[in-house]
Coordinates of C-alpha atoms and ligand atoms in Angstrom, one line a residue:
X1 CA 0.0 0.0 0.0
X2 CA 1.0 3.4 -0.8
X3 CA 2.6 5.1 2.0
X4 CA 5.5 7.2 3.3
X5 CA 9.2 6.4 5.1
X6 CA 10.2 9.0 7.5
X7 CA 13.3 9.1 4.9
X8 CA 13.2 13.1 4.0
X9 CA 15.5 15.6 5.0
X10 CA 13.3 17.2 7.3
X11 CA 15.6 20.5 7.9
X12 CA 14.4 21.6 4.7
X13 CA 10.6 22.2 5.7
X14 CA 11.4 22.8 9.6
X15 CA 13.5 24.7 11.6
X16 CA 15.4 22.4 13.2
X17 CA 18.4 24.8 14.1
X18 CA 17.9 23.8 17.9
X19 CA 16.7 20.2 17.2
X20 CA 19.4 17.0 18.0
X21 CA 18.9 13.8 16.9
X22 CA 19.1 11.3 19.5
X23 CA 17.7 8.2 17.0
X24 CA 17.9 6.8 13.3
X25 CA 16.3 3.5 12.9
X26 CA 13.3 1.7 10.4
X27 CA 12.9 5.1 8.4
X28 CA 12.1 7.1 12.2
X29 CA 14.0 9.4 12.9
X30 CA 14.0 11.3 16.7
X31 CA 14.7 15.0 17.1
X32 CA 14.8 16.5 20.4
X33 CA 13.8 19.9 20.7
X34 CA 13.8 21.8 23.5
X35 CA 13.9 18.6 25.9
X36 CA 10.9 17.2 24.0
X37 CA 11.7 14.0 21.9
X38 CA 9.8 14.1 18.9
X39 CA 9.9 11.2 16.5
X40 CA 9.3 11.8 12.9
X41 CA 7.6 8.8 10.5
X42 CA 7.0 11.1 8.0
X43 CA 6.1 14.8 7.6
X44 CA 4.5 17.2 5.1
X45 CA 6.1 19.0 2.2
X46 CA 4.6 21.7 0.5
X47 CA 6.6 21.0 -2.7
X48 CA 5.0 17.3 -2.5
X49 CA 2.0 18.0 -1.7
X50 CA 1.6 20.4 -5.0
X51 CA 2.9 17.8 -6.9
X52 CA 0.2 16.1 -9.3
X53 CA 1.5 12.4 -10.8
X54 CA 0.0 9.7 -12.9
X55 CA 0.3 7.4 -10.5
X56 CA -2.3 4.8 -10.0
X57 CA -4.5 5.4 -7.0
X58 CA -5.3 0.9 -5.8
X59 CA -8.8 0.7 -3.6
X60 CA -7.7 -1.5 -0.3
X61 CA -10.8 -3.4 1.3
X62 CA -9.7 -3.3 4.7
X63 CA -11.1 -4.3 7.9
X64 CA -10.2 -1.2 10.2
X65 CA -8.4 -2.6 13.0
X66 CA -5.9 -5.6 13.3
X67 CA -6.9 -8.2 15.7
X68 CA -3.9 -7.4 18.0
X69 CA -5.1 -3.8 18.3
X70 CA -8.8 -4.8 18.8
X71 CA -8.3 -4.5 22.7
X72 CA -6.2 -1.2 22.8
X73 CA -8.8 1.4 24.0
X74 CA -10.4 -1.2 27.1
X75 CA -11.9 0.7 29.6
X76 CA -10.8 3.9 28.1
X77 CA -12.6 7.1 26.8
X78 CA -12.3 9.0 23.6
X79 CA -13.0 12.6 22.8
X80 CA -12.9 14.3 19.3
X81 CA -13.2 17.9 18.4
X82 CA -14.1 18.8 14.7
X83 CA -13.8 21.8 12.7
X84 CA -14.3 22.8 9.4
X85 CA -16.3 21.0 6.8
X86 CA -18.4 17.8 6.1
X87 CA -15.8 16.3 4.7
X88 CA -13.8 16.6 8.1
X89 CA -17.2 15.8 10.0
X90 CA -16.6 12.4 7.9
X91 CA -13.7 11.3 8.9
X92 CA -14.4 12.7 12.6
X93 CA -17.3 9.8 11.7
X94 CA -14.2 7.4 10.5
X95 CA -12.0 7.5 13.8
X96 CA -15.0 7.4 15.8
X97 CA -15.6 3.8 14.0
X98 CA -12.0 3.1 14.7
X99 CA -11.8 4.0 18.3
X100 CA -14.6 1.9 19.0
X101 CA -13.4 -0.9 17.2
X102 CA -10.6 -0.7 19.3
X103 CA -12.7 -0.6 22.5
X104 CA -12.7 2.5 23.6
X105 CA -16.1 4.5 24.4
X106 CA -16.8 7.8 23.5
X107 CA -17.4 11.2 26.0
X108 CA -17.9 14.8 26.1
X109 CA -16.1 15.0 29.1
X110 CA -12.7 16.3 28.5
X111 CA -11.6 15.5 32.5
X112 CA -12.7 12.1 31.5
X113 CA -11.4 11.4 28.2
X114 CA -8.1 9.3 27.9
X115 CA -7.5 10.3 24.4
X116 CA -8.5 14.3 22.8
X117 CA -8.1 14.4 19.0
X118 CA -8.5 17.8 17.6
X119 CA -9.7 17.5 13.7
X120 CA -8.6 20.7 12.4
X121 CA -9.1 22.8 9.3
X122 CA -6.5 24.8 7.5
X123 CA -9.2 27.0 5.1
X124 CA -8.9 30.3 6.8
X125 CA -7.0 31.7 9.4
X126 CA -9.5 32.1 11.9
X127 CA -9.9 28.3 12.1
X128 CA -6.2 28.0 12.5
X129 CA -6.4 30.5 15.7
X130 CA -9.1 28.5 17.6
X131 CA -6.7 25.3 17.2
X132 CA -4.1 26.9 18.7
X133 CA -5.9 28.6 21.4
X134 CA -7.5 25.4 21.9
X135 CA -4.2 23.6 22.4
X136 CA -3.2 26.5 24.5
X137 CA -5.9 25.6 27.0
X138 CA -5.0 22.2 26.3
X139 CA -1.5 22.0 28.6
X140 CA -2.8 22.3 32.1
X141 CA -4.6 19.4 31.2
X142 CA -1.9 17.9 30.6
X143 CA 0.0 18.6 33.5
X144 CA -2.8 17.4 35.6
X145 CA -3.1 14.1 33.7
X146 CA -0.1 13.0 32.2
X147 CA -1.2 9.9 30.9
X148 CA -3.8 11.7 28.3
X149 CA -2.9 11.4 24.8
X150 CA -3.7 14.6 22.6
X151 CA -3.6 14.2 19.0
X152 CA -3.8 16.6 16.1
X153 CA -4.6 15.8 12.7
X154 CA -7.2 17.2 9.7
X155 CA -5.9 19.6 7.4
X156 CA -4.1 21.4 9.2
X157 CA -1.4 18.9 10.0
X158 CA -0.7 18.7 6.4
X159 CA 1.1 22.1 6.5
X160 CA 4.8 22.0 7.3
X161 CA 4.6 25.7 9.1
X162 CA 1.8 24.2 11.7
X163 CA 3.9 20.6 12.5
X164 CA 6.7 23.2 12.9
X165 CA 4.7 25.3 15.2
X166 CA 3.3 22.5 17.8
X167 CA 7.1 20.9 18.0
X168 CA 8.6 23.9 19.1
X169 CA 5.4 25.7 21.1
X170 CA 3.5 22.8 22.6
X171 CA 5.5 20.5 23.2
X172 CA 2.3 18.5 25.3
X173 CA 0.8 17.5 21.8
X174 CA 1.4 13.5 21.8
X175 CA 0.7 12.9 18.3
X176 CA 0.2 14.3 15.0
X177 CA -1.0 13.2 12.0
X178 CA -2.6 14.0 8.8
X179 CA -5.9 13.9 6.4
X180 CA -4.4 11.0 4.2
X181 CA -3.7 8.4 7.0
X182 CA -6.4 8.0 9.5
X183 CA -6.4 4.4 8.5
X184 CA -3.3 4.2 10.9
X185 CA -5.1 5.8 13.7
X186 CA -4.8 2.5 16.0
X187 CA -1.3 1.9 14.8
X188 CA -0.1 6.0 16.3
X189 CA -1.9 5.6 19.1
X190 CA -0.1 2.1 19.7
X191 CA 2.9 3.9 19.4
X192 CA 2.1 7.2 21.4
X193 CA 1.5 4.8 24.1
X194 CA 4.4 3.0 24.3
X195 CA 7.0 5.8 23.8
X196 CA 7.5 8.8 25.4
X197 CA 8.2 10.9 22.8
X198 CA 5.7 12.6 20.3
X199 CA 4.9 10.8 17.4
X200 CA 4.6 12.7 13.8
X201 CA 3.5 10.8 10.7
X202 CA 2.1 13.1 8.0
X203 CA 2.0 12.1 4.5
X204 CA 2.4 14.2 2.0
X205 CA 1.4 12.3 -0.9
X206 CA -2.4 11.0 -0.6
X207 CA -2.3 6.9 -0.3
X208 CA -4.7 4.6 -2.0
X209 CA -8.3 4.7 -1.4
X210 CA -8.9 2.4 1.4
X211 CA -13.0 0.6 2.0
X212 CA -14.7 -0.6 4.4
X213 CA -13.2 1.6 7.6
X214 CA -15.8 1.4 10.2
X215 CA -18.1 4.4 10.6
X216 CA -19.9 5.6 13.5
X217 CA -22.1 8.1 11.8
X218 CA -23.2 11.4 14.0
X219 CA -27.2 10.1 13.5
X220 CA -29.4 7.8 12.0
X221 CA -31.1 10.0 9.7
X222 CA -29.0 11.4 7.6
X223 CA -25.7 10.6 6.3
X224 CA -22.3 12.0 4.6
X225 CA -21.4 9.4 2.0
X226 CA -18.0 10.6 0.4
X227 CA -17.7 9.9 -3.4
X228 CA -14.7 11.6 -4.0
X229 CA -11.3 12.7 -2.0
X230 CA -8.9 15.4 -3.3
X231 CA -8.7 18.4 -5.6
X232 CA -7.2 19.5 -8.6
X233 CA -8.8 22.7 -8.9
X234 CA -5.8 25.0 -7.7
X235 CA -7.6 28.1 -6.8
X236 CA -4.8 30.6 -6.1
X237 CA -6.5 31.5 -2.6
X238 CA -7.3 27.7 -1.4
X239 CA -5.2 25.6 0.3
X240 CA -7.6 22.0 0.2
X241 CA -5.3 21.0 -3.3
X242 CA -2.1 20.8 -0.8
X243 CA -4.1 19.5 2.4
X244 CA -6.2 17.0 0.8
X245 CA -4.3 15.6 -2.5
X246 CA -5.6 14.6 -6.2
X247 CA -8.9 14.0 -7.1
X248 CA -9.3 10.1 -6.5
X249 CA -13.2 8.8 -7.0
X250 CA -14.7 6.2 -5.2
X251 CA -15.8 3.1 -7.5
X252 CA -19.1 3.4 -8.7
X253 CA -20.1 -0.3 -7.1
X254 CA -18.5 0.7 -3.7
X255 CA -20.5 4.3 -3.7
X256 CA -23.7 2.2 -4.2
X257 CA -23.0 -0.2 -1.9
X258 CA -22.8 2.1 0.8
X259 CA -26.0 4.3 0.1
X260 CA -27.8 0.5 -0.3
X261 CA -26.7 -0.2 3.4
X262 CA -27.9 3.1 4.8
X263 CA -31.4 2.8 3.1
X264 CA -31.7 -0.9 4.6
X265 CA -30.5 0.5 7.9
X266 CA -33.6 3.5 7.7
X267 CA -31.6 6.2 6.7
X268 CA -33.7 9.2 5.4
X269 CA -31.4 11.4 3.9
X270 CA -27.9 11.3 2.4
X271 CA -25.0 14.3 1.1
X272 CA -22.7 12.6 -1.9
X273 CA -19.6 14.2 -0.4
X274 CA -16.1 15.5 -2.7
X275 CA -14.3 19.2 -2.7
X276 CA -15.6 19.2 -6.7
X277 CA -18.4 16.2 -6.8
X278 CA -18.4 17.5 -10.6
X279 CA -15.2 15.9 -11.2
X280 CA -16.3 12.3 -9.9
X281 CA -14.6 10.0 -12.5
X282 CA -12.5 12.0 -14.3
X283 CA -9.7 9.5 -12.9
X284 CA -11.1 6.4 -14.0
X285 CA -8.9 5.3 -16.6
X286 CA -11.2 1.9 -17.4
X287 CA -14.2 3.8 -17.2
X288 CA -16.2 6.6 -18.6
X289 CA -18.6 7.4 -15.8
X290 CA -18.7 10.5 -14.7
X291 CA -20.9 12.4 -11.7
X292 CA -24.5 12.7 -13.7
X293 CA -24.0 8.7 -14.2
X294 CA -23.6 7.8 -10.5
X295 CA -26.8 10.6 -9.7
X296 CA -28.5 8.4 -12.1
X297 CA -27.7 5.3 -10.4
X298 CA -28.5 6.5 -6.9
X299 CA -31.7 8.0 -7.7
X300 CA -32.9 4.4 -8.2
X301 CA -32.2 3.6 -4.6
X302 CA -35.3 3.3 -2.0
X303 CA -33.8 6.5 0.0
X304 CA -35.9 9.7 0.1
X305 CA -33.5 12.6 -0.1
X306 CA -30.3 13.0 -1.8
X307 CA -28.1 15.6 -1.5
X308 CA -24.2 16.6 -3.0
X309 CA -22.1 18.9 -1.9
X310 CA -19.8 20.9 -3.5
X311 CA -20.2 21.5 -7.2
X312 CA -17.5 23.6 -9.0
X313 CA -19.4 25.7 -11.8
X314 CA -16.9 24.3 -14.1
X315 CA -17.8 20.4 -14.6
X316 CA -21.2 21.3 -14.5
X317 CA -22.5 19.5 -17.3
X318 CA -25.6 19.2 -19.1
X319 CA -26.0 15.4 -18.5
X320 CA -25.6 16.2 -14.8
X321 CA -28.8 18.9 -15.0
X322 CA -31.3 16.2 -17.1
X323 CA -30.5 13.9 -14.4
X324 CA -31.5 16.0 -11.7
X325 CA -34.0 17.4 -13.2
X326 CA -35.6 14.1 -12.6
X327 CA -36.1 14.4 -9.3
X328 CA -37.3 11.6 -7.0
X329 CA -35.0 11.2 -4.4
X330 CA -32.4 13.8 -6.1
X331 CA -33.6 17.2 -4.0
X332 CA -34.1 20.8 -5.6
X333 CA -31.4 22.3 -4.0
X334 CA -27.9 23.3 -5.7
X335 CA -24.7 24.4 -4.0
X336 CA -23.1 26.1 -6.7
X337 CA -20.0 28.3 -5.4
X338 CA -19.8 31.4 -7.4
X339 CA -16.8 33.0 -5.1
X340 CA -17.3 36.6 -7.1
X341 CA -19.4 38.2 -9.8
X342 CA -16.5 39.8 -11.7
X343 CA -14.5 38.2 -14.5
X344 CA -11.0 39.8 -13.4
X345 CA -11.5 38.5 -10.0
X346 CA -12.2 35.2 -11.1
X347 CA -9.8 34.6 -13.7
X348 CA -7.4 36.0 -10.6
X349 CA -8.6 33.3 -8.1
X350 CA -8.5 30.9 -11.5
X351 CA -11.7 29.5 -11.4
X352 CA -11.7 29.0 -15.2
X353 CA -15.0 30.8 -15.6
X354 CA -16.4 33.9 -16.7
X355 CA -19.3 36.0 -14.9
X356 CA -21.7 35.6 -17.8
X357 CA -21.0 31.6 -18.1
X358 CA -21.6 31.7 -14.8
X359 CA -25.0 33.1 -15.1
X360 CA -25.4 31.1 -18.3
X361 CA -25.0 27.7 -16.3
X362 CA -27.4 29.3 -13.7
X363 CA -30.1 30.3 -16.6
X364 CA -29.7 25.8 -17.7
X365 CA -30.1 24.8 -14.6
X366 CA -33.2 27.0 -13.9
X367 CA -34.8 26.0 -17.2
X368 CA -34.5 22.8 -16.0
X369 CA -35.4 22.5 -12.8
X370 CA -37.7 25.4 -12.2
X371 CA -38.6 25.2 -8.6
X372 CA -34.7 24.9 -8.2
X373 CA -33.2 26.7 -5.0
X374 CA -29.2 27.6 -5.4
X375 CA -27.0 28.4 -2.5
X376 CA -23.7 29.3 -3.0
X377 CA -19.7 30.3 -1.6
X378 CA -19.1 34.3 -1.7
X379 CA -15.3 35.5 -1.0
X380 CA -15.2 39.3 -0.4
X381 CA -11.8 41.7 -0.3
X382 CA -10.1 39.1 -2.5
X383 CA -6.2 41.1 -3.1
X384 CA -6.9 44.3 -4.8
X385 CA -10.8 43.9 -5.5
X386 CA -12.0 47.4 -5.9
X387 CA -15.3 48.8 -5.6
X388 CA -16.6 48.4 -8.8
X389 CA -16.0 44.5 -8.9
X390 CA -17.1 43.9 -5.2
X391 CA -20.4 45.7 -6.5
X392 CA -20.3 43.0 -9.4
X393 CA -20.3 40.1 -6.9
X394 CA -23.7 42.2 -5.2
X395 CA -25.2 42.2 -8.8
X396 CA -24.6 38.8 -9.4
X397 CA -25.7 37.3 -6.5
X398 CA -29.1 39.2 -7.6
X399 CA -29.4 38.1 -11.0
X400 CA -28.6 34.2 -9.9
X401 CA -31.0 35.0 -7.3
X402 CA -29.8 32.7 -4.5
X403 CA -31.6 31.9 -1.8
X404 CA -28.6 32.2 0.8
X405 CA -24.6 31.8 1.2
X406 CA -22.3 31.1 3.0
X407 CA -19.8 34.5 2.6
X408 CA -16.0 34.8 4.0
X409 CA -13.3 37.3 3.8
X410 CA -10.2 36.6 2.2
X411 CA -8.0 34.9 4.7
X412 CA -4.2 34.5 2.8
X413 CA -2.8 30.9 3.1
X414 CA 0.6 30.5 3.0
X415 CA 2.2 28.9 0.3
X416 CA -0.9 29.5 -2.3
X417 CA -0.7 31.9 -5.3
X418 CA -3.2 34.8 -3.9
X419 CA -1.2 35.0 -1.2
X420 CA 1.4 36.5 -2.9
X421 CA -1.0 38.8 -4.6
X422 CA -0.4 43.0 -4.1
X423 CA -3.1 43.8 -1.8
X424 CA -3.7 47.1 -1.0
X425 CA -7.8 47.0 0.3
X426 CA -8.1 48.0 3.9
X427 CA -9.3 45.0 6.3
X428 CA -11.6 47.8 7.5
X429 CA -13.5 48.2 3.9
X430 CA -13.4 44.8 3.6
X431 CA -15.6 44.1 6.4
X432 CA -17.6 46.6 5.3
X433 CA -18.0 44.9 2.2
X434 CA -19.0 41.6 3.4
X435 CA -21.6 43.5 5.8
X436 CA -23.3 44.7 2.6
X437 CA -23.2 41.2 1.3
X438 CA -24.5 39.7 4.1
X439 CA -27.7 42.4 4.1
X440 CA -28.3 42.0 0.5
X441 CA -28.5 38.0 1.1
X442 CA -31.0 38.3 4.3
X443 CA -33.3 40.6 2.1
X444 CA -32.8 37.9 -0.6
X445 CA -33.7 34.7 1.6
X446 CA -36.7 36.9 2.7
X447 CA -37.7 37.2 -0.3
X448 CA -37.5 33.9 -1.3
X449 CA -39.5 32.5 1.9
X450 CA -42.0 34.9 1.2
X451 CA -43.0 33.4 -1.8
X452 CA -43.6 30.3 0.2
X453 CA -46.1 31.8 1.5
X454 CA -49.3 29.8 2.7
X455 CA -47.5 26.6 0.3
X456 CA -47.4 23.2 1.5
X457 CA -43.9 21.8 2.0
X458 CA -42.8 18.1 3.1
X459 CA -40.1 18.3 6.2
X460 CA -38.0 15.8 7.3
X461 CA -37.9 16.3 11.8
X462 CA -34.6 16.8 13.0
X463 CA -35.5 17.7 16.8
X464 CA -36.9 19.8 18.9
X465 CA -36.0 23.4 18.5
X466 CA -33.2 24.5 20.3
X467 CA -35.2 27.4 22.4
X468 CA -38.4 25.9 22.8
X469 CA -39.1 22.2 23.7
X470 CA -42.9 22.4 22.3
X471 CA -41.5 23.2 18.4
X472 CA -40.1 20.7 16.3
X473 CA -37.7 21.6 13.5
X474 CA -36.7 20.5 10.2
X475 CA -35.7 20.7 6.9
X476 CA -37.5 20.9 3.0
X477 CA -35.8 19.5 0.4
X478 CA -34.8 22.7 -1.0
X479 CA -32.8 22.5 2.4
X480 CA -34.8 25.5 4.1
X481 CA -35.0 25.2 8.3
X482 CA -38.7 24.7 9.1
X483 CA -40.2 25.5 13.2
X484 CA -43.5 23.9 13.6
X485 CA -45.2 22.9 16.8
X486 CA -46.0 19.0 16.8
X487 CA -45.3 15.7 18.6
X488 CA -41.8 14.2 19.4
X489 CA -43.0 10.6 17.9
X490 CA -42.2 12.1 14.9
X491 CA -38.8 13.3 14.7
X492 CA -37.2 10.9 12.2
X493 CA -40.3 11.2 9.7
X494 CA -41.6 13.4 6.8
X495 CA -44.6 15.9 8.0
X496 CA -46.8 18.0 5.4
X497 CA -46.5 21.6 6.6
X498 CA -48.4 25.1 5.7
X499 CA -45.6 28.4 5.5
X500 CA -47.4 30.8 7.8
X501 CA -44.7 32.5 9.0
X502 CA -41.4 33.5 6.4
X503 CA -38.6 35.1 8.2
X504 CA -35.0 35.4 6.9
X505 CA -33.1 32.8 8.1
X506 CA -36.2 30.2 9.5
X507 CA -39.8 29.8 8.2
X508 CA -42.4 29.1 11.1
X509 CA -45.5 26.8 9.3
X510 CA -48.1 24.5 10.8
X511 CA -48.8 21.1 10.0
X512 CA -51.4 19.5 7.7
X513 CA -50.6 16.0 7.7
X514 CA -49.2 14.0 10.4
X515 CA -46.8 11.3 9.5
X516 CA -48.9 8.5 10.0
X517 CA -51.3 9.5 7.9
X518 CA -48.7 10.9 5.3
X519 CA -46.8 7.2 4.9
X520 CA -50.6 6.0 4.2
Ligands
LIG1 N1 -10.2 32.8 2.3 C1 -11.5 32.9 2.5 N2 -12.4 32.0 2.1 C2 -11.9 30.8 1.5 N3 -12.5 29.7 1.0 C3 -11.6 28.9 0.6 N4 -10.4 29.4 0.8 C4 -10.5 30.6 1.3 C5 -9.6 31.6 1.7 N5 -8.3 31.5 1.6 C6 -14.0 29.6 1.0 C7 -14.5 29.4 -0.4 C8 -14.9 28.0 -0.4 C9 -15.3 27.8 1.0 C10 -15.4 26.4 1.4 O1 -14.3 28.5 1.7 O2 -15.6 30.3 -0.6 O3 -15.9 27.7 -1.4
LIG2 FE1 -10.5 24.9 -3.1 FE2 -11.2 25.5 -5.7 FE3 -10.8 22.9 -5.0 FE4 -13.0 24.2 -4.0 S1 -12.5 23.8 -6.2 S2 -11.5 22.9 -2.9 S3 -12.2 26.3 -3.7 S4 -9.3 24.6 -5.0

């Protein structure tokens, strides 16, 4: 299997100018730094991890844990802490299924838990911060317990500056490792128990695609099923292409399987997971099966809602649109990031699309799917954006009409093109930009839920509300957060509601048939 020997001349990516070694042996080599042994499997390269070769990607069906690590986590607890994505929520989902295969039961508990993961996320900066005040909090725990093990791994393991960081600043980490080998999860922890020092194996290169890892999924009801890992995208501002590695799909059969299992296990809801779904199967090389063909496949599964997430506007094809435009099981709703409305900006942050094909692609899709409801990525203050192409983004996002967005401000990652970029906008005008975003959107998703006005819309029950015990909550399939007041038997099941109250973010409805009556 595809993996990496702690063989590198590390002094190249870290600063090492007060590290000594103290051991060479199997491809491992220990540092100590600062009185903290730190032993080094393998670590990340930038210049690796932007590298993009032909090599075949194999699909492993493992089955998680080996026998003789089966016991490891006896009596023990486990705590994770995710941030970031879905697709990190996933594999959160993934170590959960290998702790517990191991033994170990989970807690919320920090004073109780034997093991503390922290899943990170490298997208923007402020993501980074909480990590590292997180791990700042972290140490007196440490000192208290010394036998907890605190891991680190997620994206932002996969950058050399952050491995750099934790050796030399917290020196209480036990264990760091990265998005391409969680399958090793019971191996590291075998070996952050049994030495002292702390134990760094990132790879650089992603490995093979590896089936069958156990899952311990969040909830019954709805599921992430990944189709895809990778990207090959390159934005100039993102940082996923180094973090996460080339686009490798998921076999068709194995995809299937999966969303089968969960529909025989009562599933209700699924999201086909990938940083670019569009470009499932552009690596099959025996193959020509591409994202609108696997759509097609699932949407002959018994299970009620299917969802994706995310769509690059770029592999958006036209197959893809007739098969949606089906419907079934394959739910009105669209993801489509449009990241800014003008063309300069765009070819800048080289998404390989103009404003008016953008719009174009929105006008197919709308034709159709008519009762479509797009959502969709806004950065704002992008290096040197002036006013005239912020206001293009605000035009934009009116003439593709979306019904609401998730909207950032540039945040520079080291080591990617735009960070390099001249620019000379003031953070100051740039929150004042995303401000006006943010209040053209409300009025937008107002807008939108008005029209829903006295309509009857299907919602699948999450839970109870989160303020009020009495109100049940869900979502449509257009993905819009219902509040209606009804009975706690049916949380799990699809109720007919009326809209009778829209507001921005929420609609409040009533119901009109109960789900006993509706399965009739
Ligand atoms: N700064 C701000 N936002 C970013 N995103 C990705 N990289 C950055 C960055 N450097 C946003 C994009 C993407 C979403 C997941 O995060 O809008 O679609
Ligand atoms: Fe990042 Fe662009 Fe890939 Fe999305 S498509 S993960 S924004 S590089």
């Amino acid at each position: 299997m595809a993996s990496e020997k702690g063989n590198k001349d590390y002094a190249q990516y870290f600063d090492f100018s007060s590290a000594k070694v103290i051991k060479q042996e199997d491809g491992k080599t220990t540092y100590r730094i600062n009185g903290r042994d730190i032993t080094m499997l393998s670590a990340p390269s930038y210049s690796d991890e932007k590298k993009r070769g032909k090599e075949e990607i194999k699909v492993h069906y493992e089955n998680g844990v080996p026998a003789e690590l089966s016991g490891l986590g006896r009596g023990k607890k486990y705590l994770i802490y995710t941030y970031g994505c879905q697709m990190n929520e996933h594999d959160t989902e993934i170590m959960r299924g290998l702790f517990e295969a191991m033994g170990y039961e989970a807690t919320e508990e920090r004073k109780d838990a034997d093991v503390i993961l922290l899943n990170t996320c490298a997208v923007r900066e402020n993501a980074e911060d909480k990590v590292f005040g997180e791990l700042g909090h972290m140490k007196l725990l440490k000192q208290q317990r010394p036998e907890l093990i605190l891991g680190v791994c997620g994206c932002m393991s996969q950058e050399a500056s952050v491995v750099n960081r934790i050796m030399h600043k917290h020196p209480h980490v036990d264990l760091i490792f990265g998005t391409h080998n969680i399958h090793r999860l019971p191996h590291l922890l075998q070996d952050a128990y049994f030495g002292k020092e702390m134990v760094v194996e990132v790879w650089s290169k992603e490995g093979d695609i590896i089936e069958n890892l156990p899952k311990k999924r969040a909830e019954g009801l709805r599921a992430w099923v990944n189709i895809m890992y990778g990207c090959d995208k390159f934005c100039t501002y993102c940082i996923v292409p180094y973090t996460r590695g080339k686009e490798r799909s998921r076999l068709p059969e194995d995809v299937i399987a999966e969303v089968r299992d969960l529909a025989r296990q009562g599933y209700k809801e699924i999201t086909l997971l990938g940083q670019n779904v569009n470009a499932y199967g552009k690596d099959f090389e025996d193959r020509n099966y591409r994202f609108g063909d696997l759509m097609d496949d699932i949407r002959k599964i018994d299970i009620p809602r299917v969802r994706f997430t995310t769509s690059h506007p770029r592999d958006f094809d036209d197959h893809l649109i007739e098969v949606l435009a089906k419907g079934g099981n394959l739910v009105e709703h669209i993801h489509l990031p449009v990241q800014s409305g003008s063309t300069d900006i765009l070819k800048r942050m080289s998404r390989k699309y103009t404003r008016e094909r953008f719009l174009e692609l929105v006008g197919r899709i709308r034709k159709a799917i008519p009762n479509v409801v797009l959502t969709t990525d806004i950065i704002v203050g992008f290096p040197g954006e002036t006013e005239e192409q912020f206001e293009e983004t605000m035009s934009i996002v009116r003439e593709a009409n979306f019904s609401s967005a998730f909207t950032f401000i540039y945040s520079p990652r080291e080591g990617t093109p735009a960070a390099e970029m001249a620019d000379d906008v003031l953070y100051e005008v740039k929150q004042k930009r995303l401000q006006r975003l943010n209040e053209l959107i409300g009025e937008l998703s107002l807008a939108n839920h008005l029209e829903l006005k006295g309509q009857i819309v299907e919602v699948l029950v999450e839970g109870e509300s989160k303020n009020n015990p009495d109100v049940l909550s869900g979502r449509t399939r257009t993905n819009k957060l219902i509040h209606f007041q009804g009975k706690k038997e049916w949380i799990g099941q699809f109720v007919q509601v009326r809209v009778t109250e829209p507001q921005t973010w929420y609609i409040k409805a009533e119901v009109v048939t109960e789900p006993e009556a509706a399965a009739i």
